[in-house]
Coordinates of C-alpha atoms in Angstrom, one line a residue:
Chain Q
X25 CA -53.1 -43.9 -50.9
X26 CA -53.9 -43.0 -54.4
X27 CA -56.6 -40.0 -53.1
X28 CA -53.4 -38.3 -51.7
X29 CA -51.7 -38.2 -54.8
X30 CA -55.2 -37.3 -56.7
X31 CA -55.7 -34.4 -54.3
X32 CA -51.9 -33.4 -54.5
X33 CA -52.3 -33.8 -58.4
X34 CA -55.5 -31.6 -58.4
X35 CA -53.5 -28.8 -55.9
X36 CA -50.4 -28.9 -57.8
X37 CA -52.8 -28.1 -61.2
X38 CA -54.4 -25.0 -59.6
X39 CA -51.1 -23.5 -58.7
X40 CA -50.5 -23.8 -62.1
X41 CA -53.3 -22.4 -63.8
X42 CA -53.3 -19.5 -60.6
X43 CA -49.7 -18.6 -61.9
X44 CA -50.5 -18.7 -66.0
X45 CA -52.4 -16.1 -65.0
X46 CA -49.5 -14.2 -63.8
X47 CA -47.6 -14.9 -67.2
X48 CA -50.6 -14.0 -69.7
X49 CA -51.0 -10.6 -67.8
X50 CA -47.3 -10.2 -66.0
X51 CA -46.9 -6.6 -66.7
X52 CA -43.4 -7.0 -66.9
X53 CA -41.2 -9.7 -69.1
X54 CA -39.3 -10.7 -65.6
X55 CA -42.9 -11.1 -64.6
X56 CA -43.8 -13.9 -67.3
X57 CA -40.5 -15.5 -67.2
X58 CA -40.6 -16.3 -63.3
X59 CA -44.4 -17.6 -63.8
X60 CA -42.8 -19.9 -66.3
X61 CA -40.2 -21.0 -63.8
X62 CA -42.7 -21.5 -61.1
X63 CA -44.8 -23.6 -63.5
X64 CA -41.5 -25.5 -64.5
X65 CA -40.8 -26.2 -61.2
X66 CA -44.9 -27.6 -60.3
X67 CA -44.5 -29.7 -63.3
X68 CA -41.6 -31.6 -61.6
X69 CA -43.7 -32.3 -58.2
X70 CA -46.4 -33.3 -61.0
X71 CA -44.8 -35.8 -62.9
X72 CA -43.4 -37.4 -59.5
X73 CA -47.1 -37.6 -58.4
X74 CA -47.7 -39.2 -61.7
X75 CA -45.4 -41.5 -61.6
X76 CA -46.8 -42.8 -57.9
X77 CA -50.2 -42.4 -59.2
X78 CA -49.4 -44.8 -62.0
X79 CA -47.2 -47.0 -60.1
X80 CA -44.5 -47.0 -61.9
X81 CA -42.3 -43.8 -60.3
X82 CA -38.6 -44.6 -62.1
X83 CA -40.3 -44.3 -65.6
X84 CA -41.7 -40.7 -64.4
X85 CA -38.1 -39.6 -62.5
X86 CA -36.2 -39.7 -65.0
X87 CA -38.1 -37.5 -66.6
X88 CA -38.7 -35.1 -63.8
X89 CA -34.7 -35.0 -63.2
X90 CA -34.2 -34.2 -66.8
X91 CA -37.0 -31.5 -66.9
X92 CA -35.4 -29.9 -63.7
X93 CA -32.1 -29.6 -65.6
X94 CA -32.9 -28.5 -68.5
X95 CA -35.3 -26.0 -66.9
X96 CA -32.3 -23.9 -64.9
X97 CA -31.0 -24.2 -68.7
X98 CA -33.8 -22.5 -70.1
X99 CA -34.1 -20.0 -67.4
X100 CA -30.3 -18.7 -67.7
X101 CA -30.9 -19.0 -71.6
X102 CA -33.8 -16.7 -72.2
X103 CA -31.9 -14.3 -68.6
X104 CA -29.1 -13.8 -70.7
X105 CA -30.5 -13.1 -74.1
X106 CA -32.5 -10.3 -72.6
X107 CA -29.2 -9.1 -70.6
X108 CA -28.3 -7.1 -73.1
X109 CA -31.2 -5.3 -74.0
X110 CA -32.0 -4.8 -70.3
X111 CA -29.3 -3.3 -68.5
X112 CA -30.1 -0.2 -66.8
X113 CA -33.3 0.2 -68.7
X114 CA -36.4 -0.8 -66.9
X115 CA -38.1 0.3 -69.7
X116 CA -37.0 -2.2 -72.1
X117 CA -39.0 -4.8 -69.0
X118 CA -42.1 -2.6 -68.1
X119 CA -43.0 -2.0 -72.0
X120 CA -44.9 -4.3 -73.8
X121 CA -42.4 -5.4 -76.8
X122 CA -43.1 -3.7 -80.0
X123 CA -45.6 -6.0 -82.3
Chain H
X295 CA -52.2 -47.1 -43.9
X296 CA -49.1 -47.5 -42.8
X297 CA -47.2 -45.7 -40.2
X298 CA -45.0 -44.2 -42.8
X299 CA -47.5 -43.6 -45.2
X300 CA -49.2 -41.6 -42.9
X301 CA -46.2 -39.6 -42.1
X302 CA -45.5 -39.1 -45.4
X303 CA -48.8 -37.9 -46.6
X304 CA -48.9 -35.0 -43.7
X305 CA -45.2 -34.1 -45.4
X306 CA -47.1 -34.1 -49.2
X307 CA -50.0 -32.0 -47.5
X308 CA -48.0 -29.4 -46.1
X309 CA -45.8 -29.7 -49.4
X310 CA -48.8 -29.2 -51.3
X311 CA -50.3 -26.1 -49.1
X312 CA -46.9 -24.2 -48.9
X313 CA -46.5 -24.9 -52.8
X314 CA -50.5 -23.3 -52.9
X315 CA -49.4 -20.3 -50.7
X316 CA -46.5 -19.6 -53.2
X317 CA -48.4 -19.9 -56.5
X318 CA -51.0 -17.2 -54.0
X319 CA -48.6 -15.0 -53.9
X320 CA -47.4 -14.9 -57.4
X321 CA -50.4 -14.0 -58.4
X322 CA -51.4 -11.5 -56.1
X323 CA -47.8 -9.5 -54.1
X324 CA -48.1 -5.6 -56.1
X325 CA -44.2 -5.9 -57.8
X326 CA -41.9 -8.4 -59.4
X327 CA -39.0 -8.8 -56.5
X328 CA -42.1 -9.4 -54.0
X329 CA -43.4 -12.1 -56.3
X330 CA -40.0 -13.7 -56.6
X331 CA -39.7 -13.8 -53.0
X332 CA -42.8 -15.7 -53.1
X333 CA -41.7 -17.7 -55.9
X334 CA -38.7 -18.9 -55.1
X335 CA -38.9 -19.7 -51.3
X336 CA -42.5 -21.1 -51.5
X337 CA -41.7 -23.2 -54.7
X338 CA -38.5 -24.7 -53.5
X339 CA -39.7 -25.4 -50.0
X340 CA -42.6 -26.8 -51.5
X341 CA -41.5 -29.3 -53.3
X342 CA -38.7 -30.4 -51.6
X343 CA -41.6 -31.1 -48.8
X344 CA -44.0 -33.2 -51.8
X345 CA -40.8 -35.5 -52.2
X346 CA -39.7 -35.9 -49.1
X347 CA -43.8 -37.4 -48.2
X348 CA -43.1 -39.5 -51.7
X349 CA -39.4 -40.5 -50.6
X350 CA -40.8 -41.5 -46.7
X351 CA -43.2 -43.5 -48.8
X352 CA -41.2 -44.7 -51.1
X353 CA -38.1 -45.9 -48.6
X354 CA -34.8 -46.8 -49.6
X355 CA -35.0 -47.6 -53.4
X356 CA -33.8 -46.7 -56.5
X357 CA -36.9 -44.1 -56.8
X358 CA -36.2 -43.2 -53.7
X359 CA -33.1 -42.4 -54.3
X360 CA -33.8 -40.5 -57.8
X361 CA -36.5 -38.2 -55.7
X362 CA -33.2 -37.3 -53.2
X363 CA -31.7 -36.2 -56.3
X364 CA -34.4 -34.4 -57.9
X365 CA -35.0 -32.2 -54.5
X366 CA -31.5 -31.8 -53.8
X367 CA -31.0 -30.2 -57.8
X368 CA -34.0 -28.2 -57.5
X369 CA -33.0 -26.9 -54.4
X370 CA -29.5 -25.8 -56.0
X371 CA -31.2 -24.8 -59.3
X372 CA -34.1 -23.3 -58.5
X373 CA -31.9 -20.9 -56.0
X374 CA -29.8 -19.8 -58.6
X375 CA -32.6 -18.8 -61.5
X376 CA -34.1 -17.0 -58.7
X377 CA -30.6 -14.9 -58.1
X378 CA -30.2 -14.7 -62.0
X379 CA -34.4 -13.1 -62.3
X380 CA -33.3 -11.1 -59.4
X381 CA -30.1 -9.9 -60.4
X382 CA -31.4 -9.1 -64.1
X383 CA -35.3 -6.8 -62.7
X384 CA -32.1 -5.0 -60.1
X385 CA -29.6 -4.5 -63.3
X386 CA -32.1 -3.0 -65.7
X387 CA -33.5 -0.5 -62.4
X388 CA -36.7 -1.6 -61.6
X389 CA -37.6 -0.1 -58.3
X390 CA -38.4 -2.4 -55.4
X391 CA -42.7 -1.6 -54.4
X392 CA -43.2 0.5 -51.7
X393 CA -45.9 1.3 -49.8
X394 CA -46.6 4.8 -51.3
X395 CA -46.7 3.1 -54.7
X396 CA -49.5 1.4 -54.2
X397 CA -51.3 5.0 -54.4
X398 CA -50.7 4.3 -59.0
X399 CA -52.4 0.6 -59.0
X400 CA -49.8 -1.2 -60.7
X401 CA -52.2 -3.6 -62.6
X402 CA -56.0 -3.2 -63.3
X403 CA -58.7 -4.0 -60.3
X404 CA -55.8 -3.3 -57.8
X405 CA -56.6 -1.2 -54.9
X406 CA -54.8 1.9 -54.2
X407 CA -53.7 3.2 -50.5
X408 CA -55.9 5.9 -50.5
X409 CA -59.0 3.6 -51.7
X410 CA -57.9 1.2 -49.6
X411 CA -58.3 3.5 -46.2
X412 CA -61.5 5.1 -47.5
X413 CA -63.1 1.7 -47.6
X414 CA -62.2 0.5 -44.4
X415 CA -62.2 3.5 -42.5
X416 CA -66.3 3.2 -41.7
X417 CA -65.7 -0.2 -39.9
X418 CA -62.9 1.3 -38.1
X419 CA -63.9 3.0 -34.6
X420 CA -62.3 5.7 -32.4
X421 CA -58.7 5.6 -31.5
X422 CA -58.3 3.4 -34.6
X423 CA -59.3 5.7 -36.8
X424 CA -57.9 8.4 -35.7
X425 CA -54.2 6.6 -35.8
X426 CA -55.5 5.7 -39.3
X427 CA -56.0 9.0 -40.6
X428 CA -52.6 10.0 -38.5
X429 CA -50.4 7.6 -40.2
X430 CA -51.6 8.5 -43.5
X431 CA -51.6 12.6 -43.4
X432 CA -48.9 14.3 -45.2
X433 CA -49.6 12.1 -48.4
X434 CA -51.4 13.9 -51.3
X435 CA -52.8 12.3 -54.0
X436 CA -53.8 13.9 -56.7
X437 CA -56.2 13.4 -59.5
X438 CA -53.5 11.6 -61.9
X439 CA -52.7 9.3 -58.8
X440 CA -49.5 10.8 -58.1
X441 CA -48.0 10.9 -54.5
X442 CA -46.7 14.5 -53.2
X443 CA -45.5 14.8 -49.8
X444 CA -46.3 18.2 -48.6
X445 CA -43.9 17.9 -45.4
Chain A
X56 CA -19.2 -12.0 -73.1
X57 CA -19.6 -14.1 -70.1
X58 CA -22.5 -13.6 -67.2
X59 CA -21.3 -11.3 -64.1
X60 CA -22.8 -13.2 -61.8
X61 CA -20.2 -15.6 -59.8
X62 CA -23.1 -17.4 -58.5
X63 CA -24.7 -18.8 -61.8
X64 CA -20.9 -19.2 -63.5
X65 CA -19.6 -21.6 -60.4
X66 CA -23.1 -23.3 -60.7
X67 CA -23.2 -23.6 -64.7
X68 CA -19.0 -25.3 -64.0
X69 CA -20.2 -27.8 -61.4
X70 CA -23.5 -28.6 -62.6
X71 CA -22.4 -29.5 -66.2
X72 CA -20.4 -32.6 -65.3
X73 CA -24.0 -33.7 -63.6
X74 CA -25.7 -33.1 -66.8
X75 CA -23.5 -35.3 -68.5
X76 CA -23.2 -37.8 -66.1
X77 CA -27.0 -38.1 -66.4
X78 CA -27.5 -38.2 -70.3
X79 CA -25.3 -41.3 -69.8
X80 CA -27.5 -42.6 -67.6
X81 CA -30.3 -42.2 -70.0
X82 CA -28.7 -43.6 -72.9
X83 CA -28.3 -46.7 -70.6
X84 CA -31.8 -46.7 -69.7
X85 CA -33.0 -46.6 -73.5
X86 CA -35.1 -50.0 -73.1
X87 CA -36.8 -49.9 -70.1
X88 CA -37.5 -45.9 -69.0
X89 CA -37.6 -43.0 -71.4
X90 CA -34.3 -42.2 -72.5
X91 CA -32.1 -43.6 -75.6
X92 CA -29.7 -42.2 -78.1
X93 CA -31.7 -39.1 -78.8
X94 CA -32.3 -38.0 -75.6
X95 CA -29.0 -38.8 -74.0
X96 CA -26.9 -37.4 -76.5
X97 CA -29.3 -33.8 -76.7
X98 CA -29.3 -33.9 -72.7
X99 CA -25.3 -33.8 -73.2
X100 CA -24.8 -31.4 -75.4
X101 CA -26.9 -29.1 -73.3
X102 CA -24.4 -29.3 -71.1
X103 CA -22.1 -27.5 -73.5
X104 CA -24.7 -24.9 -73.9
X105 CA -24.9 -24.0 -70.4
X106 CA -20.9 -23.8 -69.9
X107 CA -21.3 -21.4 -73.2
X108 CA -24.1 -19.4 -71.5
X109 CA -22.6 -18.7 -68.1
X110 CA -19.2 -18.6 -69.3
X111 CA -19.2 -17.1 -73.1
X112 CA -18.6 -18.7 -76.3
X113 CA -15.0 -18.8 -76.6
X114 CA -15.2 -21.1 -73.6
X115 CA -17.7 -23.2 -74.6
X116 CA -16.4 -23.6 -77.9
X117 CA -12.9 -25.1 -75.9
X118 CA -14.8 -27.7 -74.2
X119 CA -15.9 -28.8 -77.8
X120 CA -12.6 -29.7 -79.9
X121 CA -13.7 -28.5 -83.4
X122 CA -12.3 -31.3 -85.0
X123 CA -12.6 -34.4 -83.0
X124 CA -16.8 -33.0 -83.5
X125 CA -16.6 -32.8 -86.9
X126 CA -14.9 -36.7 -86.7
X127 CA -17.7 -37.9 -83.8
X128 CA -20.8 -36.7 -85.6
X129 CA -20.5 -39.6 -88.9
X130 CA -18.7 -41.6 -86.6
X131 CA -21.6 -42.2 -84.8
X132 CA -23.7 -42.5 -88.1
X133 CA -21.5 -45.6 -88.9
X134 CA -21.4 -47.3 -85.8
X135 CA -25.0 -47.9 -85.9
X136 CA -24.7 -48.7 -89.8
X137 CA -21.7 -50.9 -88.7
X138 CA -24.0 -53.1 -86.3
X139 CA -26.6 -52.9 -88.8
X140 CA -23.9 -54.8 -91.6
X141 CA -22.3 -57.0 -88.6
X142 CA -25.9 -59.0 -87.9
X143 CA -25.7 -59.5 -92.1
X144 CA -22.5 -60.8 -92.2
X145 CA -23.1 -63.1 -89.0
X146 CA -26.3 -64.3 -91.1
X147 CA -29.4 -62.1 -90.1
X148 CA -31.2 -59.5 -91.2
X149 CA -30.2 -55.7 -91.5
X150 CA -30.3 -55.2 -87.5
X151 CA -31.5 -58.0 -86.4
X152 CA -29.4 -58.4 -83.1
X153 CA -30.4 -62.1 -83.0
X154 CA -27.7 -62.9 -85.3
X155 CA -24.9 -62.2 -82.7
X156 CA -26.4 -65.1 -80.5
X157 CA -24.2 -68.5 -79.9
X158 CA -25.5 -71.0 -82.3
X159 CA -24.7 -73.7 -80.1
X160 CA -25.8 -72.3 -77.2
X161 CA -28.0 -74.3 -74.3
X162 CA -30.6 -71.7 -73.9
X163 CA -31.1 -70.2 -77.1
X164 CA -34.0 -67.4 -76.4
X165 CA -31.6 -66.1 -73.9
X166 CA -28.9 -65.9 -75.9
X167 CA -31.3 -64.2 -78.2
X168 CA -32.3 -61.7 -75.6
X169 CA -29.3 -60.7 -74.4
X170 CA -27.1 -61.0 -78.3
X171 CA -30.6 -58.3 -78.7
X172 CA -29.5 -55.8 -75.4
X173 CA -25.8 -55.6 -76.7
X174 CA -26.5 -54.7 -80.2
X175 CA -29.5 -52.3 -78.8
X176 CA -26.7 -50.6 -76.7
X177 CA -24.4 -50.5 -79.3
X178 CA -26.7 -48.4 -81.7
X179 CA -28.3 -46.6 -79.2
X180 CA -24.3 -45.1 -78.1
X181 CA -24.0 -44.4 -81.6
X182 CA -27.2 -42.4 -81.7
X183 CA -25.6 -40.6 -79.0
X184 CA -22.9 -39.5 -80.6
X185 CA -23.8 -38.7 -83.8
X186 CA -26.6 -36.3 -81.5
X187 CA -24.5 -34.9 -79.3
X188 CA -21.9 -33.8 -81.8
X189 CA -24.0 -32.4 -83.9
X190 CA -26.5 -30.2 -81.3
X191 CA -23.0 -29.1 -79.9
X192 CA -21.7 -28.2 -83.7
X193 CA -25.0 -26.4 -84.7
X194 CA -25.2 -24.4 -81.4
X195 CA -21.6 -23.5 -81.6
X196 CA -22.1 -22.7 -85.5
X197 CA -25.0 -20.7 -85.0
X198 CA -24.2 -18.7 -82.2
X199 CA -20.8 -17.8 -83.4
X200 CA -20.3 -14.0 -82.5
X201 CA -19.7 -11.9 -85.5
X202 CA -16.3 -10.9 -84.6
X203 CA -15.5 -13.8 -83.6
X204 CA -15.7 -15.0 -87.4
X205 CA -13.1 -12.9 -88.8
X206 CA -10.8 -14.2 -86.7
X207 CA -9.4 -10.8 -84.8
X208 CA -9.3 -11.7 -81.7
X209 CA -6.7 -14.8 -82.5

């Protein structure tokens, strides 16, 4: 049983890393921000893999069901800081921020 | 292996493949509201698919139960911050992709259209071709890679 | 200024009693998964930070009586000192829960054990309260809208 969650583990990781891409090169802020969700959302399915894998799962739900609430959190947090600054002005998203 | 173990590992595989397809896309569709699309529905179907394999598995426990949970708040959550990405990209304009903007690559090594036909028109024969070259007249590209529609 | 969308403010109302809910759970759970005082009480005060996201400020800052936070935040502080001066004065050490045991009890380790759950318990809610107070007070402090802070709008 523990190849599945290996292989699962080892799918799961490449998702990741194929989507990082996305946020180091997004060329839009929107663009980063849903790679981070999609990561944030693969890290849940990870840590539940985990948690089989090391045959203990409660210790590793709990901390997948806190990550998945506090990720929506995150999401809406960093969506409505930019709100502001992006309303009806897709170039405030498409241009890389001022350094 | 069990019966349910086997059951529940086709559910992770196909979890794990439709999670693979969506992190594809991501990383690949030309704009932002075609890479939520992919985002969002292959990333919630995904792994609501993982844990139901892991909760087949698992059977009627107290992990079990915290993995019905977990799927059932991603699938709420995850929705929603994909209507909230969605809603910002249509509030601040950005166009939805279409076809004739894939003439301006939107990101380096990207295709465009026009390349795009002139390297697959040779293997193209005949009737396809000339439906090929059809379907495409009227657009004008010129050399900044803007589309003018002469009709 | 609260969000537009109707679909993230119903969401941010119902899902926030869930949130809360849970960091209980995890404050119960301090000894044998990964949760405790910390955690619970930061898990429910993000709870107040969504509500103040989706809905705006002034809302949020309802949820959170001003005063009762100001009271909660060294009231949790001394619950866990209080524990800690309770096991002196029943004879142990600063904290040590094994004090609370029955002296004349037949099984004395576990009496020991579970004098040690209750007083873990104890301190561990008062963690939580002393946290949660004060993430709630120094979000609520910090984000504070600059009209808001003169006091026009009253």
């Amino acid at each position: 049983m523990d190849i599945v969650y290996v292989v699962s583990v080892v799918v799961v990781l490449v998702g990741m890393l194929a989507v990082l891409k996305r946020v180091i090169s997004g060329p839009t802020l929107l663009d980063r921000l849903l790679g981070v969700n999609v990561i944030g959302t693969k890290t849940i399915v990870l840590l539940a893999l985990i948690g089989f894998l090391a045959d203990r799962p409660g210790f590793f739900l709990d901390i997948a069901l806190a990550y998945a609430l506090i990720n929506f959190i995150a999401t809406i947090a960093v969506l409505r800081h930019f709100e502001a600054r992006f309303r009806g002005r897709a170039s405030a998203v498409t241009e890389e921020e001022p350094s | 292996m069990s019966a349910l173990e086997i059951v529940g590992t086709v559910f992770i595989a196909l979890g794990g493949f439709v999670m693979f397809m969506g992190a594809v896309g991501v990383v690949r569709f030309p704009d932002f509201y075609t890479r939520l699309h992919a985002a969002g529905k292959g990333d919630t179907l995904g792994q609501a698919l993982v844990l139901l394999g892991l909760i087949v598995i698992t059977g009627v426990s107290n992990d079990g139960l915290k993995l019905v949970l977990i799927a059932f708040f991603i699938f709420i959550l995850n929705s929603t911050s994909t209507h909230a990405l969605a809603r910002a990209a249509w509030l601040a304009g950005l166009k939805p992709w279409t076809p004739a903007d894939s003439a301006t690559p939107q990101f380096e090594g990207q295709m465009s259209e026009v390349d795009r036909r002139d390297a697959f028109m040779p293997l193209l024969a005949g009737e396809d071709k000339a439906a090929l070259e059809a379907s495409t007249t009227g657009i004008d590209v010129d050399l900044d890679g803007k589309v003018e529609d002469d009709a | 200024m609260r969000t537009e969308s109707v679909v993230v403010r119903y969401l941010a109302l119902r899902a926030a009693p869930f949130i809360q809910l849970y960091a209980l759970y995890v404050l119960g759970h301090g000894e044998d998964g990964p949760g405790g005082g910390f955690q619970g009480g930061v898990i429910f005060s993000a709870s107040f930070v969504l509500l103040a996201l989706a809905h705006g400020w002034p809302f949020g800052r309802q949820q959170v009586n001003e005063k009762v936070a100001d009271i909660l935040a060294p009231t949790g502080a001394l619950i866990f000192a209080g524990i800690g001066v309770l096991t002196m004065l029943a004879g142990g050490a600063f904290l040590e829960y094994g004090a609370f045991a029955k002296a004349g009890a037949e099984d004395p380790e576990a009496a020991r054990l579970a004098a040690q759950h209750i007083g873990l318990i104890g301190i561990e809610a008062g963690v939580m309260i002393t946290v949660a107070a004060s993430m709630a007070i120094l979000f609520f402090e910090m984000s504070r809208p600059p009209r808001e802070s003169k006091g026009n709008d009253a």
